[in-house]
Every structure is written in C-alpha cells, then in structure tokens.
Amino acid sequence: MGKRDKRVAWVNPIAAARASGPKEVTGTTIRDYLDRDRPTIEEVTEKIKKAREGSHALANWEEQQQKKFSRELAAQRALVLGESGSSKIPKKRKKKEKKKNSKKRHRGRSRSPIDDSSISNDREEVKLVNKKKKKKHRSRKESSSDSEDSDISAEHLVSQPITPPKHKKQKRKHNDSSDLSNS
C-alpha cells in the first residue's frame, strides 16, 4: 500500500484575477464623482452672503430677549428705588416676590461678598493670635524646665534607685567554617 497524496492545489489569487479579466463595476466610481454637477461661482457667493447675514430668527429672538430683560430691569430698579406704585408690575408678581423675599429672610442671614480689607484684617488677627500662642508655649517650656531643675534635690536622687543604661544585645555570628575546622 502506498502513502496517500496530501498535496493540495494552490492558485495564486492575483494571477487568477488577472486571468479572469476586468470585473464590471457596480455603483459610483471616481469618474462619476469627478463628473458630478458643481455650483457656479454666483451660487457660491449667494450662499456666502446668506451665511454672513446670519439667521433672522436668531436675531429676532435676541431682540425679544433684550426687550424682556430691559423691562424686568426697569421693574427691579423701580422696586429698589421705592417707586413700586408707578411700576407696571402686576399684583400677582408683586405677591410672589414678597413671598420669596419673606422666605429668604426666614432662612437666615444671606451670605454677602466680603471685601478684601476685612479679609486682610482677619488674616492679621489670626497671625497675632498664633504668635501669642507660640510665645505662651515657649514660656511654659522654659519655666517648666527651670522648675524641674530646681525641684530635683539630693533626697529625691537617693530615694530613686539608680539603674544602669540598658545595652542592646548583640547578635552572635555563627561561623560554619570554624565549626568544621575544629572538628
């Protein structure tokens, strides 16, 4: 019995593609893209002009917001200056604003921005307090060390047993080579 032939035919894919000839292209090609219709210079300039002018809707909306803001600002000025009788704010709005103001009052003091001078004054005060604390701490240390020296007397020294300073144990080095040479 002979061995089985395990060889498989292999074809070079590039050579096979060349042999089969050019394929028919489906869809758009580069040539189609280059031959497409393009806008004329006049059309392009018109689009650019429209873009420069901007959206009319956006401009109208901005104008409305500006008018609304100016009306609200005038009303607020009138309230602040005390001319609320001549302002054109409806009664319902006035009641709502009064309720909001009363709620704010009941919540507690509102935080107001602090000016720089008060901040610097606070910093200086804190520095002074810290210096005083350091001075007190130093004086306490000095007085306590002086008093300790004066309090120690001969009787006090005699009453306490004197202990020698403790030494740390040193580790012994084990020499295996010396043990082998001795035996």
JSON list of N, CA and C in Angstrom, two decimals, residues 64 75 100 147 160 176:
[
{"chain": "A", "resi": 64, "resn": "GLN", "atom": "N", "xyz": [-36.02, 90.18, 21.18]},
{"chain": "A", "resi": 64, "resn": "GLN", "atom": "CA", "xyz": [-37.09, 89.97, 22.14]},
{"chain": "A", "resi": 64, "resn": "GLN", "atom": "C", "xyz": [-36.53, 89.76, 23.55]},
{"chain": "A", "resi": 75, "resn": "ALA", "atom": "N", "xyz": [-38.25, 97.30, 36.12]},
{"chain": "A", "resi": 75, "resn": "ALA", "atom": "CA", "xyz": [-39.15, 96.98, 37.22]},
{"chain": "A", "resi": 75, "resn": "ALA", "atom": "C", "xyz": [-38.35, 96.79, 38.51]},
{"chain": "A", "resi": 100, "resn": "LYS", "atom": "N", "xyz": [-41.19, 85.37, 48.16]},
{"chain": "A", "resi": 100, "resn": "LYS", "atom": "CA", "xyz": [-39.79, 84.95, 48.02]},
{"chain": "A", "resi": 100, "resn": "LYS", "atom": "C", "xyz": [-38.90, 85.70, 48.99]},
{"chain": "A", "resi": 147, "resn": "SER", "atom": "N", "xyz": [11.91, 74.90, 86.55]},
{"chain": "A", "resi": 147, "resn": "SER", "atom": "CA", "xyz": [11.34, 74.40, 87.79]},
{"chain": "A", "resi": 147, "resn": "SER", "atom": "C", "xyz": [11.75, 72.94, 88.02]},
{"chain": "A", "resi": 160, "resn": "GLN", "atom": "N", "xyz": [15.39, 57.31, 94.70]},
{"chain": "A", "resi": 160, "resn": "GLN", "atom": "CA", "xyz": [15.18, 56.52, 93.48]},
{"chain": "A", "resi": 160, "resn": "GLN", "atom": "C", "xyz": [16.41, 55.65, 93.23]},
{"chain": "A", "resi": 176, "resn": "ASP", "atom": "N", "xyz": [30.07, 28.72, 60.25]},
{"chain": "A", "resi": 176, "resn": "ASP", "atom": "CA", "xyz": [30.03, 27.29, 59.96]},
{"chain": "A", "resi": 176, "resn": "ASP", "atom": "C", "xyz": [31.41, 26.77, 59.61]}
]
